[in-house]
Amino acid sequence: MQLSNPHASNSDDSSRKPSEMGGETSPRTLERVRCVACTHVRLVDACRYCNGRIPRVGPTLPPLDLLRGFRYYWRGVFAVINDKDFLGRILPSILLSALVFAGLLYAAITWVHPGVVAGYAALQSRYPIALWEDATPAITTIVAMFLLAPVIVTVFLFPVLDPLARIAERVRLGHRAEEHPRGPVADFWDSMDTAARILGMQVVASLVLLPFSSTTFGAPIALLIAAFFAGFAWLDYPASRYELDFGEKLRLALRHWALLIGFGLGFLSGMLIPFFNPCLVAPAGAAGSAELWLRLDKRGTRRAAAGASSDG
């Protein structure tokens, strides 16, 4: 029997129950359906996320995806605050988050901001144009920290945030996700590899963007690119757990760029809120990453290929 691996490109199909879509609807057939959202082989009616319907995945109109991604992040905020499933797990992540963000603040004041001031002074002395005279080093420092903070946070807090991401997925689905044999340690090293690659792309982007990041036209562009990288960093949690390589992660990120920008903007906006920033901004990102993962169209990745090749 060949597995059904439907994709929600048809808006009508996304809201119809399997029994309304024709073909065999016996429990034996439904058990063989690989969900396009979570990629698990489950009975559709037994999944809290599907709720008896084939979920819709993939990108839509960019403005809608941007708003949807923003909402996914703040849904993670309310989850870690209100959901009892996170009790007992949230305190260590809050304490470590406070330490990491205190270190980032210290680095911004001690190293990053003085370096930005010196850089603008060098540009003004070597290339005396009006663009640098209007530059504001403080804004450039904030943009630089926006670029670097998500990767640093996701790497250093992986041991306490990855369990939160797993809990969020289990709560959203109503069942425990499939376990993979390589385990959390291998997931951590895979996440480290992805973080290093993202950091390399961010360094290149910083060299181009930071000199213009405090100007009228440069600041919005720099902010959107920083938000994209932030969303990419949080996407790595579920993607590493499902053993996707960097090429597959990058294809998913580029395919859903507006969704990731929206999620990243939610995270970056949380960084600007006093008291919330050092305590809950990172745990909320981990919890929201589960919702982000469920929305992605996984075609072209090994998770989608597994569904198509597992013939009984």
CSV table of C-alpha atoms in Angstrom, one decimal:
chain,number,residue,atom,x,y,z
A,1,MET,CA,0.0,0.0,0.0
A,2,GLN,CA,1.4,3.4,-0.9
A,3,LEU,CA,1.4,6.1,1.8
A,4,SER,CA,-0.7,9.1,1.3
A,5,ASN,CA,1.4,12.3,1.5
A,6,PRO,CA,-1.0,15.1,0.6
A,7,HIS,CA,0.0,18.7,0.4
A,8,ALA,CA,-2.3,21.6,1.2
A,9,SER,CA,-1.9,23.6,-2.0
A,10,ASN,CA,-5.6,23.5,-2.5
A,11,SER,CA,-7.4,25.7,-0.1
A,12,ASP,CA,-10.6,23.6,-0.3
A,13,ASP,CA,-8.8,20.4,0.6
A,14,SER,CA,-7.2,22.0,3.7
A,15,SER,CA,-10.6,22.3,5.4
A,16,ARG,CA,-12.1,18.9,4.4
A,17,LYS,CA,-12.1,15.8,6.4
A,18,PRO,CA,-10.5,12.7,4.9
A,19,SER,CA,-13.9,11.0,4.6
A,20,GLU,CA,-15.0,13.9,2.3
A,21,MET,CA,-12.1,13.6,-0.1
A,22,GLY,CA,-13.0,10.3,-1.6
A,23,GLY,CA,-11.2,6.9,-1.6
A,24,GLU,CA,-10.9,4.4,1.2
A,25,THR,CA,-11.5,5.8,4.7
A,26,SER,CA,-11.1,2.8,6.9
A,27,PRO,CA,-9.1,3.1,10.1
A,28,ARG,CA,-6.3,1.0,8.5
A,29,THR,CA,-5.9,3.5,5.7
A,30,LEU,CA,-6.1,6.6,8.0
A,31,GLU,CA,-3.4,5.1,10.2
A,32,ARG,CA,-1.1,5.1,7.2
A,33,VAL,CA,-1.4,8.8,6.5
A,34,ARG,CA,1.8,10.8,7.1
A,35,CYS,CA,0.8,14.3,8.3
A,36,VAL,CA,2.1,17.1,6.1
A,37,ALA,CA,2.5,19.3,9.2
A,38,CYS,CA,4.1,17.2,11.9
A,39,THR,CA,5.3,14.5,9.5
A,40,HIS,CA,4.3,11.7,11.9
A,41,VAL,CA,2.2,8.7,10.8
A,42,ARG,CA,-0.9,9.1,12.8
A,43,LEU,CA,-4.6,8.6,12.7
A,44,VAL,CA,-5.8,12.1,11.6
A,45,ASP,CA,-8.7,12.1,14.1
A,46,ALA,CA,-6.3,11.3,17.0
A,47,CYS,CA,-4.2,14.4,16.5
A,48,ARG,CA,-5.0,17.6,18.4
A,49,TYR,CA,-3.4,19.8,15.8
A,50,CYS,CA,-5.2,18.1,12.8
A,51,ASN,CA,-8.5,17.9,14.7
A,52,GLY,CA,-9.9,15.6,12.0
A,53,ARG,CA,-8.7,17.7,9.1
A,54,ILE,CA,-5.7,17.7,6.9
A,55,PRO,CA,-3.8,20.9,8.0
A,56,ARG,CA,-2.7,23.6,5.6
A,57,VAL,CA,1.0,24.1,5.3
A,58,GLY,CA,3.4,26.2,3.2
A,59,PRO,CA,3.7,29.9,2.4
A,60,THR,CA,0.8,32.2,1.5
A,61,LEU,CA,0.8,35.9,0.8
A,62,PRO,CA,3.9,37.5,2.4
A,63,PRO,CA,2.1,40.0,4.6
A,64,LEU,CA,-0.2,37.3,6.0
A,65,ASP,CA,2.8,35.0,6.6
A,66,LEU,CA,4.6,37.8,8.4
A,67,LEU,CA,1.7,38.4,10.7
A,68,ARG,CA,1.3,34.7,11.2
A,69,GLY,CA,4.9,34.2,12.2
A,70,PHE,CA,4.7,37.2,14.6
A,71,ARG,CA,1.6,35.6,16.2
A,72,TYR,CA,3.4,32.2,16.5
A,73,TYR,CA,6.1,33.8,18.6
A,74,TRP,CA,3.7,35.5,21.0
A,75,ARG,CA,1.6,32.4,21.2
A,76,GLY,CA,4.8,30.7,22.6
A,77,VAL,CA,5.0,33.5,25.2
A,78,PHE,CA,1.5,32.8,26.5
A,79,ALA,CA,2.2,29.0,26.4
A,80,VAL,CA,5.2,29.2,28.7
A,81,ILE,CA,3.4,31.5,31.0
A,82,ASN,CA,0.0,29.7,31.3
A,83,ASP,CA,0.6,26.1,30.3
A,84,LYS,CA,1.2,23.8,33.3
A,85,ASP,CA,3.2,21.4,31.1
A,86,PHE,CA,6.1,23.8,31.3
A,87,LEU,CA,6.2,23.9,35.2
A,88,GLY,CA,9.4,22.6,36.5
A,89,ARG,CA,11.2,23.2,33.2
A,90,ILE,CA,10.9,26.9,32.9
A,91,LEU,CA,12.9,28.1,35.9
A,92,PRO,CA,16.3,26.8,34.8
A,93,SER,CA,15.8,28.3,31.3
A,94,ILE,CA,14.8,31.7,32.9
A,95,LEU,CA,17.9,31.7,35.1
A,96,LEU,CA,20.3,30.8,32.3
A,97,SER,CA,18.6,33.2,29.9
A,98,ALA,CA,19.1,36.0,32.4
A,99,LEU,CA,22.8,35.2,32.6
A,100,VAL,CA,23.2,35.0,28.8
A,101,PHE,CA,21.4,38.3,28.2
A,102,ALA,CA,23.4,40.0,31.0
A,103,GLY,CA,26.6,38.8,29.2
A,104,LEU,CA,25.2,40.2,25.9
A,105,LEU,CA,24.5,43.5,27.5
A,106,TYR,CA,27.9,43.7,29.0
A,107,ALA,CA,29.5,42.8,25.6
A,108,ALA,CA,27.3,45.5,23.8
A,109,ILE,CA,28.4,48.2,26.2
A,110,THR,CA,32.1,47.2,26.6
A,111,TRP,CA,33.0,45.9,23.1
A,112,VAL,CA,30.4,46.3,20.4
A,113,HIS,CA,29.4,50.0,21.0
A,114,PRO,CA,33.0,51.3,21.3
A,115,GLY,CA,33.9,49.3,18.2
A,116,VAL,CA,31.0,50.8,16.2
A,117,VAL,CA,32.0,54.4,17.3
A,118,ALA,CA,35.6,53.8,16.2
A,119,GLY,CA,34.4,52.3,13.0
A,120,TYR,CA,32.2,55.3,12.1
A,121,ALA,CA,35.1,57.7,13.1
A,122,ALA,CA,37.4,55.8,10.7
A,123,LEU,CA,34.8,56.0,7.9
A,124,GLN,CA,34.3,59.7,8.4
A,125,SER,CA,38.1,60.4,8.3
A,126,ARG,CA,38.7,58.2,5.2
A,127,TYR,CA,35.4,58.9,3.3
A,128,PRO,CA,34.1,62.3,4.5
A,129,ILE,CA,30.5,62.1,3.1
A,130,ALA,CA,27.3,63.3,4.7
A,131,LEU,CA,26.0,59.8,5.1
A,132,TRP,CA,28.3,59.0,8.0
A,133,GLU,CA,27.7,62.4,9.7
A,134,ASP,CA,24.0,61.5,10.2
A,135,ALA,CA,24.9,58.0,11.4
A,136,THR,CA,23.9,57.0,15.0
A,137,PRO,CA,26.3,54.5,16.5
A,138,ALA,CA,23.7,53.5,19.2
A,139,ILE,CA,21.2,52.3,16.5
A,140,THR,CA,24.0,50.4,14.7
A,141,THR,CA,24.9,48.7,18.0
A,142,ILE,CA,21.3,47.7,18.5
A,143,VAL,CA,21.1,46.2,15.0
A,144,ALA,CA,24.4,44.4,15.5
A,145,MET,CA,23.1,42.8,18.7
A,146,PHE,CA,19.8,41.9,16.9
A,147,LEU,CA,21.9,40.1,14.3
A,148,LEU,CA,24.1,38.2,16.8
A,149,ALA,CA,21.8,37.6,19.8
A,150,PRO,CA,19.5,34.9,18.3
A,151,VAL,CA,22.3,32.6,17.3
A,152,ILE,CA,24.2,33.1,20.6
A,153,VAL,CA,21.0,32.5,22.6
A,154,THR,CA,20.0,29.3,20.7
A,155,VAL,CA,23.5,27.8,21.1
A,156,PHE,CA,24.2,28.6,24.7
A,157,LEU,CA,20.7,27.8,25.9
A,158,PHE,CA,20.1,24.6,23.8
A,159,PRO,CA,20.3,22.2,26.8
A,160,VAL,CA,17.4,24.0,28.6
A,161,LEU,CA,15.4,25.3,25.6
A,162,ASP,CA,15.3,22.1,23.5
A,163,PRO,CA,13.2,20.3,26.1
A,164,LEU,CA,10.8,23.2,26.1
A,165,ALA,CA,10.5,22.9,22.3
A,166,ARG,CA,9.8,19.2,22.6
A,167,ILE,CA,7.1,19.9,25.3
A,168,ALA,CA,5.5,22.5,23.1
A,169,GLU,CA,5.3,20.1,20.2
A,170,ARG,CA,3.8,17.4,22.4
A,171,VAL,CA,1.2,19.8,23.8
A,172,ARG,CA,0.2,21.1,20.4
A,173,LEU,CA,-0.1,17.6,18.9
A,174,GLY,CA,-1.7,15.9,21.9
A,175,HIS,CA,0.8,13.0,21.6
A,176,ARG,CA,4.5,12.5,22.0
A,177,ALA,CA,6.6,13.1,18.9
A,178,GLU,CA,8.5,10.2,17.3
A,179,GLU,CA,11.9,9.8,19.0
A,180,HIS,CA,14.9,9.6,16.8
A,181,PRO,CA,17.9,7.3,17.5
A,182,ARG,CA,20.7,9.9,17.5
A,183,GLY,CA,19.5,11.6,20.7
A,184,PRO,CA,19.8,15.2,22.1
A,185,VAL,CA,23.6,15.3,22.2
A,186,ALA,CA,23.8,14.7,18.4
A,187,ASP,CA,21.0,17.2,17.9
A,188,PHE,CA,23.1,19.8,19.9
A,189,TRP,CA,26.2,19.3,17.7
A,190,ASP,CA,24.0,19.5,14.6
A,191,SER,CA,22.5,22.7,16.0
A,192,MET,CA,26.0,24.0,16.7
A,193,ASP,CA,27.0,23.4,13.1
A,194,THR,CA,23.9,25.2,11.8
A,195,ALA,CA,24.5,28.1,14.2
A,196,ALA,CA,28.1,28.5,12.9
A,197,ARG,CA,26.9,28.6,9.3
A,198,ILE,CA,24.2,31.1,10.1
A,199,LEU,CA,26.8,33.2,12.0
A,200,GLY,CA,29.0,33.2,8.9
A,201,MET,CA,26.2,34.5,6.8
A,202,GLN,CA,25.4,37.1,9.4
A,203,VAL,CA,29.0,38.3,9.5
A,204,VAL,CA,28.9,38.8,5.7
A,205,ALA,CA,25.5,40.6,6.0
A,206,SER,CA,26.9,42.8,8.9
A,207,LEU,CA,29.8,43.9,6.8
A,208,VAL,CA,27.4,45.2,4.2
A,209,LEU,CA,24.5,46.4,6.3
A,210,LEU,CA,26.0,47.9,9.5
A,211,PRO,CA,27.6,50.9,8.0
A,212,PHE,CA,24.1,51.9,6.7
A,213,SER,CA,22.0,50.5,9.5
A,214,SER,CA,21.4,53.9,11.2
A,215,THR,CA,20.3,55.6,8.0
A,216,THR,CA,16.7,56.1,6.9
A,217,PHE,CA,16.8,53.5,4.1
A,218,GLY,CA,19.3,51.1,5.7
A,219,ALA,CA,17.6,50.6,9.1
A,220,PRO,CA,14.4,48.9,7.9
A,221,ILE,CA,16.4,46.6,5.6
A,222,ALA,CA,18.8,45.7,8.3
A,223,LEU,CA,16.0,45.0,10.7
A,224,LEU,CA,14.2,42.6,8.3
A,225,ILE,CA,17.4,40.7,7.6
A,226,ALA,CA,18.1,40.4,11.3
A,227,ALA,CA,14.6,39.1,11.8
A,228,PHE,CA,15.0,36.5,9.1
A,229,PHE,CA,18.2,35.2,10.7
A,230,ALA,CA,16.5,35.2,14.1
A,231,GLY,CA,13.6,33.1,12.7
A,232,PHE,CA,16.1,30.8,11.0
A,233,ALA,CA,18.0,30.3,14.3
A,234,TRP,CA,14.8,29.2,16.1
A,235,LEU,CA,13.7,27.0,13.2
A,236,ASP,CA,16.9,25.0,13.8
A,237,TYR,CA,15.5,23.5,17.0
A,238,PRO,CA,12.8,21.3,15.4
A,239,ALA,CA,14.7,20.9,12.2
A,240,SER,CA,17.8,19.5,14.0
A,241,ARG,CA,15.5,17.2,16.0
A,242,TYR,CA,14.1,15.8,12.8
A,243,GLU,CA,17.7,15.3,11.4
A,244,LEU,CA,17.5,17.8,8.5
A,245,ASP,CA,20.8,18.8,7.1
A,246,PHE,CA,21.8,22.4,6.6
A,247,GLY,CA,20.8,22.5,2.9
A,248,GLU,CA,17.3,21.3,3.8
A,249,LYS,CA,17.0,23.8,6.6
A,250,LEU,CA,18.1,26.6,4.3
A,251,ARG,CA,15.6,25.6,1.6
A,252,LEU,CA,12.8,25.6,4.2
A,253,ALA,CA,13.9,29.0,5.4
A,254,LEU,CA,14.0,30.6,2.0
A,255,ARG,CA,10.7,29.0,1.0
A,256,HIS,CA,9.0,30.5,4.1
A,257,TRP,CA,11.0,33.7,4.4
A,258,ALA,CA,8.1,35.9,5.3
A,259,LEU,CA,7.0,33.5,8.0
A,260,LEU,CA,10.5,33.5,9.5
A,261,ILE,CA,10.7,37.3,9.3
A,262,GLY,CA,7.5,37.5,11.3
A,263,PHE,CA,8.7,35.1,13.9
A,264,GLY,CA,12.0,36.9,14.1
A,265,LEU,CA,10.3,40.3,14.5
A,266,GLY,CA,8.3,38.8,17.4
A,267,PHE,CA,11.5,37.7,19.1
A,268,LEU,CA,13.3,41.0,18.4
A,269,SER,CA,10.4,43.0,19.8
A,270,GLY,CA,10.5,40.9,22.9
A,271,MET,CA,14.1,41.8,23.3
A,272,LEU,CA,13.1,45.5,23.7
A,273,ILE,CA,10.7,44.8,26.6
A,274,PRO,CA,12.4,45.3,30.0
A,275,PHE,CA,12.2,42.4,32.5
A,276,PHE,CA,10.6,40.2,29.8
A,277,ASN,CA,13.8,40.2,27.8
A,278,PRO,CA,16.1,38.4,30.2
A,279,CYS,CA,13.5,36.0,31.5
A,280,LEU,CA,11.0,34.8,28.9
A,281,VAL,CA,12.1,36.0,25.4
A,282,ALA,CA,14.2,32.9,24.8
A,283,PRO,CA,11.9,30.2,26.3
A,284,ALA,CA,9.0,31.8,24.3
A,285,GLY,CA,11.1,31.4,21.1
A,286,ALA,CA,11.7,27.7,21.9
A,287,ALA,CA,8.0,27.1,22.6
A,288,GLY,CA,6.9,29.0,19.5
A,289,SER,CA,9.3,27.1,17.3
A,290,ALA,CA,7.0,24.1,17.5
A,291,GLU,CA,4.2,26.1,16.0
A,292,LEU,CA,6.5,27.4,13.3
A,293,TRP,CA,7.6,23.9,12.3
A,294,LEU,CA,4.1,22.7,12.0
A,295,ARG,CA,3.3,25.4,9.4
A,296,LEU,CA,6.2,24.6,7.1
A,297,ASP,CA,5.8,22.7,3.8
A,298,LYS,CA,8.4,20.0,4.2
A,299,ARG,CA,8.5,18.9,0.5
A,300,GLY,CA,12.1,18.5,-0.6
A,301,THR,CA,13.3,17.3,2.8
A,302,ARG,CA,14.0,13.8,4.2
A,303,ARG,CA,10.9,14.1,6.4
A,304,ALA,CA,8.6,14.3,3.3
A,305,ALA,CA,10.7,11.7,1.4
A,306,ALA,CA,10.2,9.3,4.3
A,307,GLY,CA,6.5,9.4,3.9
A,308,ALA,CA,6.7,8.8,0.2
A,309,SER,CA,9.1,5.9,0.4
A,310,SER,CA,7.7,3.9,3.3
A,311,ASP,CA,5.5,1.6,1.3
A,312,GLY,CA,4.0,-1.2,3.2
